[in-house]
Amino acid sequence: MRRLGAELWAGLIMLGVIVVIGLPVVLGAVAPVIPRGWWLVAFGATIGGLVGATWGGVGGTRSRASLAVAVVAAWVVVFTAPQGALAILLVVIAAVAVYVVAF
């Protein structure tokens, strides 16, 4: 079995933080600006894009396309969520972009 490195642990923890921060909207405790179903699609696309951008290696066309999906979906999530804490999504995406779009 492969040992998990510090970067992978940090990524998993940040993914958990993102999910926890989005839980109030996901569970219906607060209402987003757009219909909740569309917000959930954007939130899921953000998480899926982040996972897709880093899964199995970075730097390829698939990773870049997944990152693009995550960027667009994250902006939708951040601008339509009623709480400001979700802006951390943009920080996480910027950190992932360093690895995906490395020169």
XYZ file of N, CA, C and O in Angstrom:
412
model
N 0.838 -1.179 0.000
C 0.000 0.000 0.000
C 0.883 1.242 0.000
O 1.865 1.316 0.714
N 0.511 2.213 -0.785
C 1.271 3.431 -0.917
C 1.012 4.366 0.262
O -0.110 4.534 0.700
N 2.063 4.966 0.733
C 1.948 5.903 1.850
C 1.486 7.265 1.337
O 1.950 7.742 0.312
N 0.561 7.879 2.061
C 0.040 9.186 1.660
C 1.021 10.277 2.059
O 1.426 10.356 3.218
N 1.379 11.128 1.106
C 2.304 12.218 1.371
C 1.608 13.428 1.966
O 0.366 13.502 2.030
N 2.404 14.380 2.383
C 1.877 15.593 3.022
C 0.996 16.393 2.067
O -0.022 16.945 2.487
N 1.370 16.456 0.787
C 0.560 17.216 -0.169
C -0.826 16.593 -0.350
O -1.822 17.299 -0.442
N -0.870 15.272 -0.392
C -2.160 14.604 -0.533
C -3.019 14.809 0.704
O -4.216 15.089 0.604
N -2.418 14.689 1.882
C -3.169 14.942 3.122
C -3.695 16.371 3.160
O -4.842 16.611 3.531
N -2.858 17.326 2.787
C -3.290 18.726 2.781
C -4.447 18.932 1.811
O -5.413 19.646 2.117
N -4.369 18.304 0.651
C -5.450 18.417 -0.323
C -6.747 17.815 0.178
O -7.823 18.393 0.007
N -6.663 16.664 0.806
C -7.864 16.025 1.351
C -8.479 16.847 2.479
O -9.705 16.964 2.577
N -7.630 17.423 3.307
C -8.139 18.267 4.393
C -8.827 19.505 3.827
O -9.910 19.885 4.286
N -8.226 20.132 2.823
C -8.854 21.317 2.226
C -10.160 20.964 1.535
O -11.122 21.737 1.571
N -10.223 19.803 0.910
C -11.472 19.356 0.310
C -12.543 19.190 1.383
O -13.697 19.595 1.196
N -12.158 18.638 2.530
C -13.086 18.524 3.654
C -13.543 19.877 4.167
O -14.723 20.069 4.476
N -12.620 20.834 4.237
C -12.974 22.190 4.672
C -13.986 22.807 3.715
O -14.970 23.428 4.136
N -13.769 22.628 2.423
C -14.694 23.184 1.431
C -16.087 22.581 1.601
O -17.090 23.299 1.574
N -16.150 21.279 1.784
C -17.448 20.622 1.959
C -18.136 21.115 3.222
O -19.330 21.426 3.214
N -17.391 21.235 4.317
C -17.982 21.703 5.576
C -18.486 23.141 5.444
O -19.570 23.468 5.934
N -17.725 23.986 4.770
C -18.151 25.378 4.599
C -19.413 25.469 3.739
O -20.266 26.329 3.950
N -19.561 24.571 2.785
C -20.744 24.578 1.933
C -21.953 23.885 2.529
O -23.061 23.996 1.991
N -21.779 23.180 3.640
C -22.880 22.421 4.242
C -24.129 23.237 4.574
O -25.238 22.733 4.365
N -24.015 24.464 5.079
C -25.259 25.194 5.365
C -26.173 25.347 4.146
O -27.391 25.230 4.261
N -25.582 25.577 2.985
C -26.403 25.691 1.775
C -26.843 24.309 1.306
O -27.993 24.112 0.918
N -25.935 23.342 1.360
C -26.260 21.984 0.925
C -27.423 21.416 1.733
O -28.338 20.787 1.190
N -27.411 21.646 3.039
C -28.462 21.116 3.917
C -29.723 21.970 3.949
O -30.699 21.615 4.590
N -29.690 23.116 3.299
C -30.870 23.973 3.244
C -31.014 24.922 4.408
O -32.067 25.534 4.574
N -29.994 25.079 5.230
C -30.073 25.989 6.372
C -30.065 27.447 5.922
O -30.664 28.300 6.579
N -29.392 27.737 4.838
C -29.397 29.080 4.248
C -29.682 28.935 2.764
O -29.365 27.921 2.148
N -30.278 29.965 2.198
C -30.678 29.911 0.796
C -29.699 30.702 -0.074
O -29.363 31.843 0.241
N -29.241 30.115 -1.168
C -28.383 30.857 -2.086
C -29.207 31.835 -2.922
O -30.440 31.802 -2.904
N -28.527 32.682 -3.654
C -29.197 33.689 -4.479
C -29.918 33.036 -5.657
O -30.996 33.470 -6.045
N -29.334 32.001 -6.228
C -29.960 31.272 -7.332
C -30.715 30.073 -6.751
O -30.562 29.751 -5.578
N -31.545 29.401 -7.567
C -32.228 28.211 -7.043
C -31.228 27.201 -6.475
O -30.149 26.988 -7.031
N -31.597 26.603 -5.360
C -30.693 25.720 -4.628
C -30.189 24.567 -5.477
O -29.032 24.167 -5.380
N -31.001 24.017 -6.343
C -30.582 22.919 -7.218
C -29.440 23.325 -8.134
O -28.470 22.580 -8.315
N -29.540 24.506 -8.706
C -28.457 24.998 -9.578
C -27.202 25.277 -8.778
O -26.080 25.056 -9.240
N -27.381 25.780 -7.563
C -26.210 26.030 -6.720
C -25.508 24.720 -6.381
O -24.283 24.647 -6.399
N -26.276 23.681 -6.093
C -25.689 22.375 -5.792
C -24.933 21.811 -6.990
O -23.879 21.198 -6.836
N -25.461 22.048 -8.194
C -24.760 21.614 -9.404
C -23.421 22.339 -9.516
O -22.383 21.730 -9.791
N -23.426 23.650 -9.283
C -22.181 24.431 -9.362
C -21.198 24.005 -8.271
O -19.991 23.887 -8.527
N -21.698 23.754 -7.079
C -20.835 23.314 -5.977
C -20.226 21.950 -6.293
O -19.027 21.723 -6.100
N -21.037 21.036 -6.792
C -20.539 19.726 -7.185
C -19.536 19.804 -8.327
O -18.534 19.079 -8.350
N -19.785 20.705 -9.282
C -18.849 20.888 -10.395
C -17.522 21.453 -9.907
O -16.457 21.097 -10.425
N -17.580 22.306 -8.905
C -16.347 22.851 -8.335
C -15.519 21.744 -7.691
O -14.318 21.611 -7.957
N -16.156 20.952 -6.865
C -15.440 19.862 -6.198
C -14.971 18.830 -7.224
O -13.828 18.375 -7.187
N -15.846 18.466 -8.143
C -15.467 17.511 -9.183
C -14.334 18.022 -10.058
O -13.430 17.271 -10.429
N -14.365 19.310 -10.375
C -13.292 19.896 -11.173
C -11.970 19.892 -10.441
O -10.921 19.612 -11.038
N -12.006 20.185 -9.153
C -10.772 20.150 -8.361
C -10.206 18.739 -8.273
O -8.994 18.536 -8.434
N -11.066 17.766 -8.031
C -10.609 16.382 -7.959
C -10.085 15.930 -9.323
O -9.018 15.320 -9.428
N -10.800 16.271 -10.389
C -10.375 15.891 -11.731
C -9.067 16.541 -12.149
O -8.277 15.950 -12.883
N -8.835 17.749 -11.660
C -7.598 18.448 -12.020
C -6.376 17.834 -11.369
O -5.262 17.984 -11.873
N -6.567 17.144 -10.270
C -5.416 16.597 -9.541
C -5.359 15.077 -9.548
O -4.374 14.502 -9.108
N -6.372 14.416 -10.037
C -6.436 12.956 -9.968
C -5.481 12.322 -10.975
O -5.570 12.553 -12.160
N -4.574 11.511 -10.490
C -3.717 10.715 -11.355
C -2.617 11.473 -12.079
O -2.018 10.953 -12.991
N -2.347 12.671 -11.707
C -1.300 13.443 -12.369
C -1.848 14.766 -12.857
O -3.045 14.911 -13.075
N -0.975 15.706 -13.009
C -1.393 17.037 -13.417
C -0.609 17.465 -14.646
O 0.424 16.911 -14.969
N -1.118 18.491 -15.309
C -0.408 19.070 -16.434
C -0.966 18.704 -17.792
O -0.626 19.317 -18.786
N -1.848 17.716 -17.877
C -2.403 17.306 -19.158
C -3.637 18.106 -19.528
O -4.109 18.976 -18.791
N -4.161 17.792 -20.688
C -5.353 18.480 -21.186
C -6.556 18.238 -20.277
O -7.330 19.153 -20.006
N -6.705 17.006 -19.789
C -7.822 16.694 -18.903
C -7.738 17.487 -17.611
O -8.728 18.018 -17.118
N -6.539 17.602 -17.073
C -6.355 18.357 -15.836
C -6.693 19.828 -16.044
O -7.340 20.448 -15.197
N -6.264 20.375 -17.161
C -6.546 21.793 -17.439
C -8.025 22.042 -17.683
O -8.576 23.053 -17.247
N -8.686 21.132 -18.378
C -10.130 21.270 -18.606
C -10.896 21.170 -17.283
O -11.831 21.947 -17.040
N -10.480 20.240 -16.439
C -11.122 20.108 -15.124
C -10.906 21.358 -14.282
O -11.818 21.812 -13.584
N -9.717 21.922 -14.349
C -9.443 23.152 -13.609
C -10.315 24.296 -14.127
O -10.834 25.083 -13.332
N -10.498 24.372 -15.439
C -11.350 25.429 -16.011
C -12.787 25.294 -15.515
O -13.432 26.300 -15.168
N -13.282 24.069 -15.457
C -14.631 23.831 -14.924
C -14.702 24.283 -13.467
O -15.654 24.956 -13.055
N -13.690 23.937 -12.686
C -13.664 24.312 -11.269
C -13.631 25.825 -11.094
O -14.309 26.360 -10.211
N -12.872 26.519 -11.918
C -12.772 27.982 -11.807
C -14.119 28.641 -12.076
O -14.596 29.466 -11.287
N -14.756 28.271 -13.173
C -16.045 28.879 -13.525
C -17.108 28.535 -12.486
O -17.849 29.417 -12.019
N -17.169 27.271 -12.102
C -18.180 26.858 -11.128
C -17.943 27.509 -9.764
O -18.894 27.892 -9.080
N -16.686 27.670 -9.368
C -16.382 28.300 -8.074
C -16.834 29.753 -8.046
O -17.338 30.223 -7.026
N -16.658 30.463 -9.142
C -17.124 31.852 -9.169
C -18.642 31.917 -9.038
O -19.176 32.800 -8.354
N -19.349 30.987 -9.668
C -20.808 30.939 -9.518
C -21.163 30.670 -8.062
O -22.023 31.346 -7.480
N -20.493 29.710 -7.446
C -20.765 29.361 -6.053
C -20.495 30.549 -5.133
O -21.313 30.890 -4.278
N -19.359 31.192 -5.308
C -18.976 32.292 -4.418
C -19.916 33.481 -4.563
O -20.325 34.080 -3.569
N -20.293 33.816 -5.793
C -21.150 34.987 -5.988
C -22.604 34.758 -5.611
O -23.339 35.712 -5.412
N -23.020 33.511 -5.518
C -24.427 33.252 -5.219
C -24.662 32.684 -3.823
O -25.810 32.484 -3.436
N -23.605 32.416 -3.093
C -23.758 31.908 -1.729
C -23.952 33.078 -0.768
O -23.342 34.131 -0.933
N -24.775 32.899 0.250
C -25.038 33.984 1.185
C -23.927 34.204 2.211
O -23.952 35.168 2.943
N -22.957 33.329 2.265
C -21.903 33.480 3.264
C -20.567 33.731 2.573
O -20.294 33.200 1.524
N -19.726 34.545 3.186
C -18.465 34.914 2.590
C -17.357 33.889 2.739
O -16.340 33.981 2.082
N -17.536 32.879 3.583
C -16.472 31.908 3.835
C -16.164 31.056 2.610
O -15.070 30.511 2.490
N -17.099 30.938 1.688
C -16.868 30.117 0.506
C -15.829 30.729 -0.433
O -15.402 30.087 -1.374
N -15.397 31.937 -0.176
C -14.341 32.530 -0.993
C -13.046 31.733 -0.879
O -12.163 31.860 -1.732
N -12.945 30.885 0.127
C -11.761 30.028 0.253
C -11.635 29.102 -0.947
O -10.546 28.635 -1.270
N -12.735 28.846 -1.640
C -12.678 28.054 -2.865
C -11.685 28.647 -3.857
O -10.932 27.932 -4.507
N -11.711 29.954 -3.985
C -10.834 30.620 -4.950
C -9.373 30.482 -4.553
O -8.497 30.359 -5.411
N -9.098 30.476 -3.269
C -7.727 30.291 -2.788
C -7.251 28.875 -3.092
O -6.127 28.665 -3.555
N -8.113 27.898 -2.846
C -7.754 26.510 -3.113
C -7.527 26.300 -4.605
O -6.567 25.644 -5.025
N -8.376 26.875 -5.441
C -8.222 26.727 -6.885
C -6.929 27.386 -7.358
O -6.224 26.848 -8.212
N -6.600 28.527 -6.799
C -5.332 29.174 -7.160
C -4.142 28.297 -6.778
O -3.166 28.191 -7.524
N -4.232 27.639 -5.645
C -3.144 26.747 -5.214
C -3.031 25.530 -6.134
O -1.931 25.103 -6.487
N -4.153 24.979 -6.548
C -4.141 23.833 -7.454
C -3.637 24.250 -8.837
O -2.897 23.506 -9.489
N -3.992 25.448 -9.267
C -3.586 25.920 -10.595
C -2.065 25.987 -10.738
O -1.533 25.793 -11.833
N -1.366 26.229 -9.667
C 0.099 26.271 -9.711
C 0.651 24.938 -10.191
O 1.634 24.893 -10.942
N 0.035 23.847 -9.777
C 0.502 22.521 -10.184
C 0.011 22.125 -11.570
O 0.701 21.482 -12.333
N -1.221 22.509 -11.891
C -1.826 22.085 -13.154
C -1.259 22.856 -14.339
O -1.012 22.292 -15.404
N -1.025 24.126 -14.163
C -0.583 24.969 -15.269
C 0.876 25.373 -15.088
O 1.282 26.478 -15.429
N 1.672 24.487 -14.573
C 3.099 24.772 -14.365
C 3.808 24.820 -15.711
O 3.495 24.066 -16.619
N 4.743 25.708 -15.825
C 5.493 25.845 -17.086
C 6.757 25.063 -17.052
O 7.479 24.919 -16.200
